[in-house]
Coordinates of C-alpha atoms and ligand atoms in Angstrom, one line a residue:
X27 CA 9.8 58.8 172.7
X28 CA 7.5 60.7 175.0
X29 CA 9.5 62.2 177.9
X30 CA 8.1 62.5 181.4
X31 CA 9.3 65.3 183.8
X32 CA 9.1 62.8 186.7
X33 CA 11.8 60.5 187.9
X34 CA 9.5 57.8 189.2
X35 CA 8.4 55.5 186.5
X36 CA 5.2 53.9 187.8
X37 CA 3.9 50.4 187.1
X38 CA 1.6 51.0 184.1
X39 CA -1.1 48.8 185.7
X40 CA -2.9 48.4 189.0
X41 CA -3.4 45.1 190.9
X42 CA -6.5 43.1 190.0
X43 CA -6.1 39.9 192.1
X44 CA -3.5 39.1 194.7
X45 CA -1.7 36.0 195.9
X46 CA -0.8 36.0 199.6
X47 CA 2.9 35.4 200.5
X48 CA 3.7 33.2 203.4
X49 CA 6.3 34.4 205.9
X50 CA 8.9 31.9 207.2
X51 CA 11.5 32.2 210.0
X52 CA 15.2 31.8 209.5
X53 CA 15.2 28.5 211.5
X54 CA 12.5 27.2 209.1
X55 CA 14.5 28.3 206.1
X56 CA 17.7 26.7 207.3
X57 CA 15.8 23.4 207.7
X58 CA 14.0 23.6 204.3
X59 CA 17.2 24.4 202.5
X60 CA 19.0 21.4 204.0
X61 CA 16.0 19.2 203.2
X62 CA 16.2 20.5 199.6
X63 CA 19.8 19.4 199.3
X64 CA 20.9 23.0 199.0
X65 CA 19.3 23.1 195.6
X66 CA 16.8 26.0 195.4
X67 CA 14.9 24.3 192.5
X68 CA 14.0 21.6 195.1
X69 CA 12.3 24.0 197.5
X70 CA 8.5 24.0 198.0
X71 CA 7.7 27.4 196.5
X72 CA 5.4 28.4 199.4
X73 CA 8.6 28.5 201.5
X74 CA 9.9 31.3 199.3
X75 CA 9.1 34.9 200.0
X76 CA 10.4 36.8 196.9
X77 CA 10.8 34.3 194.1
X78 CA 13.5 35.6 191.6
X79 CA 14.4 32.1 190.4
X80 CA 13.3 32.8 186.9
X81 CA 11.2 35.2 184.8
X82 CA 9.9 32.2 182.9
X83 CA 6.2 31.7 183.0
X84 CA 6.0 33.6 186.3
X85 CA 4.6 36.9 185.1
X86 CA 1.1 38.2 185.9
X87 CA -1.4 38.0 183.0
X88 CA -3.6 41.0 182.2
X89 CA -7.4 41.1 182.4
X90 CA -7.4 40.9 178.5
X91 CA -5.3 37.7 178.7
X92 CA -7.7 36.2 181.2
X93 CA -10.5 37.1 178.9
X94 CA -8.6 35.4 176.1
X95 CA -8.5 32.2 178.3
X96 CA -12.3 32.3 178.2
X97 CA -12.4 32.7 174.4
X98 CA -10.1 29.7 174.0
X99 CA -11.4 27.3 171.4
X100 CA -10.4 23.7 172.1
X101 CA -11.0 22.1 168.6
X102 CA -8.4 19.5 167.9
X103 CA -7.6 20.9 164.5
X104 CA -8.0 24.3 162.9
X105 CA -9.2 26.1 166.1
X106 CA -9.7 29.9 165.7
X107 CA -7.4 30.3 168.7
X108 CA -4.5 28.9 166.6
X109 CA -5.2 31.4 163.8
X110 CA -5.3 34.3 166.3
X111 CA -2.0 33.0 167.8
X112 CA -0.4 32.7 164.3
X113 CA -1.6 36.2 163.3
X114 CA -0.1 37.7 166.5
X115 CA 3.2 35.9 165.9
X116 CA 3.5 36.8 162.2
X117 CA 2.6 40.5 162.8
X118 CA 6.0 40.6 164.5
X119 CA 7.8 37.7 163.0
X120 CA 6.5 37.2 159.4
X121 CA 7.8 33.6 158.9
X122 CA 5.9 31.3 156.6
X123 CA 5.5 28.5 159.1
X124 CA 4.6 28.8 162.8
X125 CA 4.5 25.6 164.9
X126 CA 3.2 26.1 168.4
X127 CA 5.0 24.1 171.1
X128 CA 4.4 23.6 174.8
X129 CA 7.7 25.5 175.7
X130 CA 10.7 26.9 174.0
X131 CA 12.7 23.7 174.6
X132 CA 10.2 21.7 172.6
X133 CA 10.9 24.0 169.6
X134 CA 14.6 23.4 170.2
X135 CA 14.1 19.6 170.5
X136 CA 12.2 19.5 167.2
X137 CA 14.6 21.8 165.3
X138 CA 17.8 20.0 166.4
X139 CA 16.3 16.6 165.9
X140 CA 15.8 17.6 162.3
X141 CA 19.2 19.3 161.7
X142 CA 21.5 18.2 164.5
X143 CA 23.5 15.0 164.9
X144 CA 27.0 13.7 165.5
X145 CA 29.7 15.8 163.8
X146 CA 27.5 19.0 163.5
X147 CA 28.4 22.2 165.3
X148 CA 25.9 25.0 166.2
X149 CA 27.3 28.5 167.0
X150 CA 25.4 31.0 169.1
X151 CA 26.3 34.2 171.0
X152 CA 25.7 32.1 174.1
X153 CA 23.5 29.0 174.1
X154 CA 20.9 28.9 176.8
X155 CA 21.1 25.7 179.0
X156 CA 18.2 23.9 177.3
X157 CA 19.4 24.9 173.8
X158 CA 22.9 23.5 174.5
X159 CA 21.4 20.3 176.0
X160 CA 19.1 19.7 173.1
X161 CA 22.0 20.2 170.6
X162 CA 24.4 18.0 172.6
X163 CA 21.7 15.3 173.0
X164 CA 21.7 14.8 169.2
X165 CA 25.5 14.3 169.4
X166 CA 26.3 17.8 167.9
X167 CA 28.5 20.4 169.5
X168 CA 27.2 23.7 170.9
X169 CA 29.7 26.6 170.6
X170 CA 29.4 30.0 172.3
X171 CA 30.9 32.9 170.4
X172 CA 30.2 36.1 172.5
X173 CA 32.2 39.2 171.9
X174 CA 35.1 39.5 174.4
X175 CA 33.3 42.4 176.2
X176 CA 30.5 39.9 176.9
X177 CA 32.8 37.8 179.1
X178 CA 33.8 40.8 181.3
X179 CA 31.2 41.5 184.0
X180 CA 32.4 45.1 184.3
X181 CA 32.7 46.2 180.7
X182 CA 29.9 48.7 179.9
X183 CA 29.6 47.9 176.2
X184 CA 25.9 48.8 175.3
X185 CA 25.4 45.5 173.4
X186 CA 27.3 42.9 175.3
X187 CA 25.1 40.2 173.9
X188 CA 26.6 40.6 170.4
X189 CA 28.0 37.6 168.6
X190 CA 31.7 37.7 167.7
X191 CA 31.4 37.9 163.9
X192 CA 35.2 37.3 163.3
X193 CA 35.0 34.1 165.4
X194 CA 31.9 33.0 163.5
X195 CA 33.6 33.5 160.2
X196 CA 36.7 31.5 161.4
X197 CA 34.4 28.7 162.5
X198 CA 32.7 28.7 159.1
X199 CA 36.1 28.7 157.3
X200 CA 37.3 25.7 159.2
X201 CA 34.1 23.7 159.8
X202 CA 31.6 25.3 157.5
X203 CA 30.3 21.9 156.2
X204 CA 29.4 20.9 159.8
X205 CA 27.3 24.0 160.6
X206 CA 23.6 23.4 159.9
X207 CA 22.6 26.9 161.1
X208 CA 23.8 29.9 163.1
X209 CA 21.8 31.0 166.2
X210 CA 21.7 34.4 167.9
X211 CA 20.0 34.6 171.3
X212 CA 18.1 37.9 172.0
X213 CA 18.7 39.0 174.7
X214 CA 21.7 36.9 175.6
X215 CA 20.2 35.3 178.7
X216 CA 23.1 33.0 179.8
X217 CA 25.5 35.9 179.0
X218 CA 24.0 38.2 181.6
X219 CA 20.7 39.2 179.9
X220 CA 22.6 41.5 177.5
X221 CA 21.1 42.8 174.2
X222 CA 22.2 42.3 170.7
X223 CA 22.4 45.3 168.3
X224 CA 20.8 45.4 164.9
X225 CA 24.2 46.2 163.5
X226 CA 25.5 43.0 164.9
X227 CA 22.5 41.0 163.6
X228 CA 23.1 42.5 160.2
X229 CA 26.8 41.6 160.3
X230 CA 26.0 38.0 161.3
X231 CA 23.4 37.8 158.5
X232 CA 25.9 39.0 156.0
X233 CA 28.4 36.2 157.0
X234 CA 25.6 33.6 157.0
X235 CA 24.7 34.6 153.5
X236 CA 28.2 34.4 152.3
X237 CA 28.5 30.9 153.6
X238 CA 25.0 29.9 152.7
X239 CA 23.9 29.2 156.3
X240 CA 20.4 30.0 157.7
X241 CA 20.2 32.3 160.7
X242 CA 17.8 31.5 163.6
X243 CA 16.9 33.7 166.5
X244 CA 16.4 32.3 170.0
X245 CA 14.0 35.2 170.5
X246 CA 12.7 34.7 174.0
X247 CA 13.3 38.3 175.1
X248 CA 12.9 40.0 171.7
X249 CA 10.8 42.9 173.1
X250 CA 13.3 43.8 175.8
X251 CA 16.1 43.5 173.2
X252 CA 14.1 45.8 170.9
X253 CA 13.8 48.4 173.7
X254 CA 17.5 48.4 174.2
X255 CA 18.0 48.9 170.5
X256 CA 15.5 51.8 170.6
X257 CA 17.2 53.4 173.6
X258 CA 20.9 52.6 172.8
X259 CA 21.5 52.1 169.1
X260 CA 21.9 55.3 167.0
X261 CA 19.1 55.9 164.6
X262 CA 16.3 53.9 166.4
X263 CA 15.0 56.3 169.0
X264 CA 12.0 57.3 166.9
X265 CA 11.3 53.8 165.5
X266 CA 8.3 52.0 167.0
X267 CA 9.2 48.8 168.9
X268 CA 7.1 46.5 166.7
X269 CA 9.0 47.9 163.7
X270 CA 12.4 47.2 165.4
X271 CA 11.2 43.6 166.1
X272 CA 10.2 43.2 162.4
X273 CA 13.6 44.4 161.4
X274 CA 15.2 41.8 163.6
X275 CA 13.0 39.1 162.1
X276 CA 13.8 40.3 158.6
X277 CA 17.4 39.3 159.1
X278 CA 16.6 35.7 160.2
X279 CA 15.3 32.6 158.5
X280 CA 13.5 31.3 161.6
X281 CA 13.2 31.3 165.3
X282 CA 12.7 29.3 168.5
X283 CA 10.7 30.9 171.2
X284 CA 9.5 30.5 174.7
X285 CA 6.1 32.3 175.3
X286 CA 6.9 32.1 179.0
X287 CA 9.3 35.1 178.6
X288 CA 8.4 38.3 176.8
X289 CA 5.0 37.2 175.5
X290 CA 3.7 37.3 179.1
X291 CA 2.1 33.8 179.1
X292 CA 2.5 31.1 181.8
X293 CA 3.2 28.4 179.2
X294 CA 3.9 27.9 175.5
X295 CA 6.4 28.5 172.8
X296 CA 6.9 28.1 169.1
X297 CA 9.2 27.3 166.2
X298 CA 8.8 29.5 163.2
X299 CA 10.7 29.3 159.9
X300 CA 10.6 30.0 156.2
X301 CA 12.0 26.8 154.7
X302 CA 9.2 24.7 153.4
X303 CA 11.1 21.4 153.4
X304 CA 12.5 21.8 156.9
X305 CA 9.0 23.0 158.2
X306 CA 7.5 19.8 156.8
X307 CA 10.1 17.7 158.6
X308 CA 9.6 19.6 161.8
X309 CA 5.8 19.3 161.7
X310 CA 6.2 15.5 161.4
X311 CA 8.4 15.5 164.5
X312 CA 6.0 17.9 166.3
X313 CA 3.1 15.4 165.9
X314 CA 5.2 12.7 167.6
X315 CA 5.6 14.6 170.8
X316 CA 3.7 17.9 170.9
X317 CA 0.5 17.3 169.0
X318 CA -1.3 18.3 165.9
X319 CA 0.3 21.5 164.4
X320 CA -2.6 23.8 165.2
X321 CA -2.2 23.3 168.9
X322 CA 1.3 21.8 169.5
X323 CA 1.1 20.7 173.1
X324 CA -1.0 23.7 174.2
X325 CA -4.7 24.3 175.0
X326 CA -6.5 26.7 172.7
X327 CA -6.8 29.0 175.7
X328 CA -3.0 29.2 176.1
X329 CA -2.7 30.2 172.4
X330 CA -5.1 33.1 173.2
X331 CA -3.1 34.2 176.2
X332 CA 0.0 34.3 174.1
X333 CA -1.6 36.2 171.2
X334 CA -2.8 38.9 173.6
X335 CA 0.5 38.9 175.5
X336 CA 2.3 39.6 172.2
X337 CA 0.4 42.8 171.7
X338 CA 1.1 43.9 175.3
X339 CA 4.8 43.2 175.5
X340 CA 5.8 45.6 172.7
X341 CA 3.9 48.6 174.3
X342 CA 6.3 51.3 175.2
X343 CA 4.9 52.2 178.7
X344 CA 5.3 48.5 179.6
X345 CA 8.8 48.2 178.3
X346 CA 9.9 51.5 179.9
X347 CA 8.6 50.3 183.3
X348 CA 10.1 46.8 182.8
X349 CA 13.6 47.9 181.9
X350 CA 13.6 50.7 184.5
X351 CA 12.5 48.5 187.3
X352 CA 15.3 46.0 186.6
X353 CA 17.8 48.9 186.5
X354 CA 16.4 50.2 189.8
X355 CA 17.5 47.0 191.5
X356 CA 20.8 46.9 189.8
X357 CA 21.7 50.5 190.6
X358 CA 20.8 50.1 194.3
X359 CA 23.0 47.0 194.6
X360 CA 25.9 48.7 192.7
X361 CA 25.6 51.8 195.0
X362 CA 25.7 49.4 198.0
X363 CA 29.0 48.0 196.7
X364 CA 27.6 44.6 195.6
X365 CA 29.5 43.4 192.5
X366 CA 26.9 43.2 189.7
X367 CA 27.1 42.7 185.9
X368 CA 26.8 46.0 184.1
X369 CA 25.1 47.3 182.2
X370 CA 21.9 45.8 183.6
X371 CA 20.1 43.4 181.4
X372 CA 16.3 43.5 180.7
X373 CA 14.9 40.7 182.7
X374 CA 17.4 40.2 185.5
X375 CA 20.2 41.6 187.6
X376 CA 23.3 39.3 187.8
X377 CA 25.5 39.2 190.9
X378 CA 29.1 38.5 190.3
X379 CA 29.5 35.8 193.0
X380 CA 33.2 35.1 192.1
X381 CA 34.0 38.7 192.8
X382 CA 32.0 38.8 196.0
X383 CA 33.2 35.5 197.4
X384 CA 36.9 35.3 196.4
X385 CA 37.5 32.7 199.2
X386 CA 35.3 30.2 197.3
X387 CA 37.0 28.6 194.3
X388 CA 34.8 28.1 191.2
X389 CA 34.6 24.3 191.7
X390 CA 33.2 24.9 195.2
X391 CA 30.4 26.9 193.5
X392 CA 30.4 30.5 194.8
X393 CA 27.2 31.2 192.9
X394 CA 25.3 28.4 194.6
X395 CA 26.7 29.5 198.0
X396 CA 25.5 33.0 197.5
X397 CA 22.0 31.9 196.3
X398 CA 21.7 29.7 199.4
X399 CA 22.7 32.6 201.6
X400 CA 20.0 34.9 200.1
X401 CA 17.4 32.3 200.8
X402 CA 18.4 31.8 204.4
X403 CA 18.7 35.5 205.1
X404 CA 15.5 36.7 203.5
X405 CA 13.6 33.9 201.8
X406 CA 14.7 35.2 198.4
X407 CA 15.2 32.6 195.7
X408 CA 17.7 33.3 193.0
X409 CA 19.4 31.1 190.4
X410 CA 23.0 30.2 190.0
X411 CA 24.3 30.8 186.5
X412 CA 27.8 29.5 186.6
X413 CA 29.9 26.4 187.3
X414 CA 26.9 24.4 188.6
X415 CA 25.0 25.2 185.4
X416 CA 27.8 25.0 182.9
X417 CA 30.8 23.4 184.5
X418 CA 30.1 19.8 183.6
X419 CA 31.6 18.9 180.2
X420 CA 30.1 16.4 177.8
X421 CA 32.9 13.9 178.7
X422 CA 32.0 14.0 182.4
X423 CA 34.9 16.2 183.5
X424 CA 34.4 19.5 185.3
X425 CA 35.7 23.0 184.3
X426 CA 35.0 26.5 185.9
X427 CA 32.4 28.4 183.9
X428 CA 33.4 31.7 182.3
X429 CA 31.7 33.5 185.1
X430 CA 30.0 32.5 188.4
X431 CA 26.9 34.6 188.5
X432 CA 23.7 34.6 190.5
X433 CA 20.7 35.8 188.6
X434 CA 17.9 37.8 190.2
X435 CA 15.3 37.3 187.5
X436 CA 12.3 39.7 187.7
X437 CA 9.0 38.1 187.0
X438 CA 6.9 40.4 184.7
X439 CA 4.4 42.7 186.3
X440 CA 4.5 40.6 189.5
X441 CA 6.4 42.3 192.3
X442 CA 6.1 45.9 193.5
X443 CA 8.9 48.3 194.4
X444 CA 8.7 47.4 198.1
X445 CA 9.4 43.8 197.3
X446 CA 12.5 45.0 195.4
X447 CA 13.5 47.4 198.2
X448 CA 13.3 44.4 200.6
X449 CA 15.5 42.4 198.3
X450 CA 18.1 45.2 198.2
X451 CA 18.2 45.2 202.0
X452 CA 18.6 41.4 202.2
X453 CA 21.4 41.4 199.6
X454 CA 23.2 44.3 201.3
X455 CA 23.2 42.4 204.6
X456 CA 24.5 39.2 203.0
X457 CA 27.2 41.1 201.1
X458 CA 28.4 42.7 204.4
X459 CA 29.1 39.2 205.7
X460 CA 30.3 37.6 202.5
X461 CA 33.6 36.6 204.0
X462 CA 31.9 34.1 206.2
X463 CA 30.3 32.1 203.4
X464 CA 31.7 28.7 202.5
X465 CA 31.4 26.6 199.3
X466 CA 29.5 23.4 198.5
X467 CA 30.2 20.1 197.0
X468 CA 27.9 18.1 194.8
X469 CA 26.8 14.8 196.2
X470 CA 24.4 13.6 193.5
X471 CA 23.9 14.8 189.9
X472 CA 22.4 13.6 186.7
X473 CA 24.5 13.6 183.5
X474 CA 22.8 16.6 181.9
X475 CA 21.2 19.9 183.2
X476 CA 22.4 19.0 186.6
X477 CA 21.5 22.4 188.2
X478 CA 17.8 21.5 188.2
X479 CA 18.1 18.4 190.4
X480 CA 21.7 18.0 191.9
X481 CA 22.1 17.6 195.6
X482 CA 24.8 19.6 197.5
X483 CA 26.5 19.5 200.9
X484 CA 28.1 22.5 202.5
X485 CA 31.9 22.5 202.9
X486 CA 33.7 23.6 206.0
Ligands
PLP528 C1 13.7 30.0 178.6 C2 14.6 30.0 177.5 C3 14.6 28.9 176.6 C4 13.7 27.7 176.8 O1 12.4 28.0 176.9 P1 11.4 27.1 177.8 O2 10.1 27.7 177.6 O3 11.9 27.3 179.2 O4 11.5 25.7 177.4 C5 15.4 29.0 175.5 N1 16.3 30.0 175.3 C6 16.3 31.1 176.1 C7 17.2 32.2 175.8 C8 15.5 31.1 177.2 O5 15.5 32.2 178.1

């Protein structure tokens, strides 16, 4: 790795076109939040100043990606854009079949329609919300098997995203026949954006082989995960990021992917796999809902943007800046005494709302209360990752989630250091008055993925 004598790690780009931000007053924000049913997904995004709701599809594309948009070929079948896309994917993930989809969840829907169903069980380090929902929608069960350190917000294990290999083996001993495949999410988004080590992937692979189970990666943040491997796992400091990615891929039989994350595109995803029979089944399902397998719900121009983004997201200057700028936010909040999940993940800083707001019990949604307070105070939009997102059980009952977190997701290449400094100030001010915050109740919710649309009312 090339070492720089300077502490400041600069953005490895300059700004090419800008989007103005609209300032709002506190009175306006109070009114907008109430009109949105205290659900930040229901806000008009022009009423948000710094939008940290998600890093999904919200990144800034490069000049080369926009040039790719112009090169997009919109032939229905066999477009050159598809072959450029497939080449870029297989350079990093050399699977035999690559099926483009409009998003990651479409890849999940296709995969689990083919291999899910009642009585099946799918283990993962921690299922992402759409992954869990797509599994449960088929009648199958989604099981989270993070290592114990992954459930402790303050444990500094360098690979808190790891899957608990002993628990996986127990599941396979007891219910092996019901497990169609094993998944590992890199990085573990729902578990705090934490990375998975190659040693853990190898151990999972070994168990999968012994029980004859395919291993699939939910690889949305593979490049950030590879950077953590390079910087934290012994023996990888001098290995190039694309080689680390290929080593991750070599341990798996397939992957689901959202191009809205590390590939730096605004839309897209894919399903890739080696098994010819399963690929055939998936292609048939793909045609039903996504489209012909050389465009899969995307325009040719989107495939070009993804192909270019894949070459940019594994560049070391980019990853060094990316991971450093996330840690910058986390370190400042930690220094200000705000409880945060450590170590910091790649794409987001997670606030421990349960620790900051002990007066609000989990079933009164401390994460949602904190996210609402950040919006009212400074127009910052964050995302609850806790009991609102995961508390509702398939039988309709409600349980506290493992943790009540608020995710400050950092869109890629989008905000500058002063936006982040402003965010730190707002958070510090909210944390100083945390004792005044009250919980919420849900007044309307759909049966699945309720966090996107539920309506809330403040308590007290
Ligand atoms: C975003 C995401 C998905 C789903 O991808 P979409 O493109 O949003 O449908 C699946 N898994 C993980 C880990 C994700 O972060």
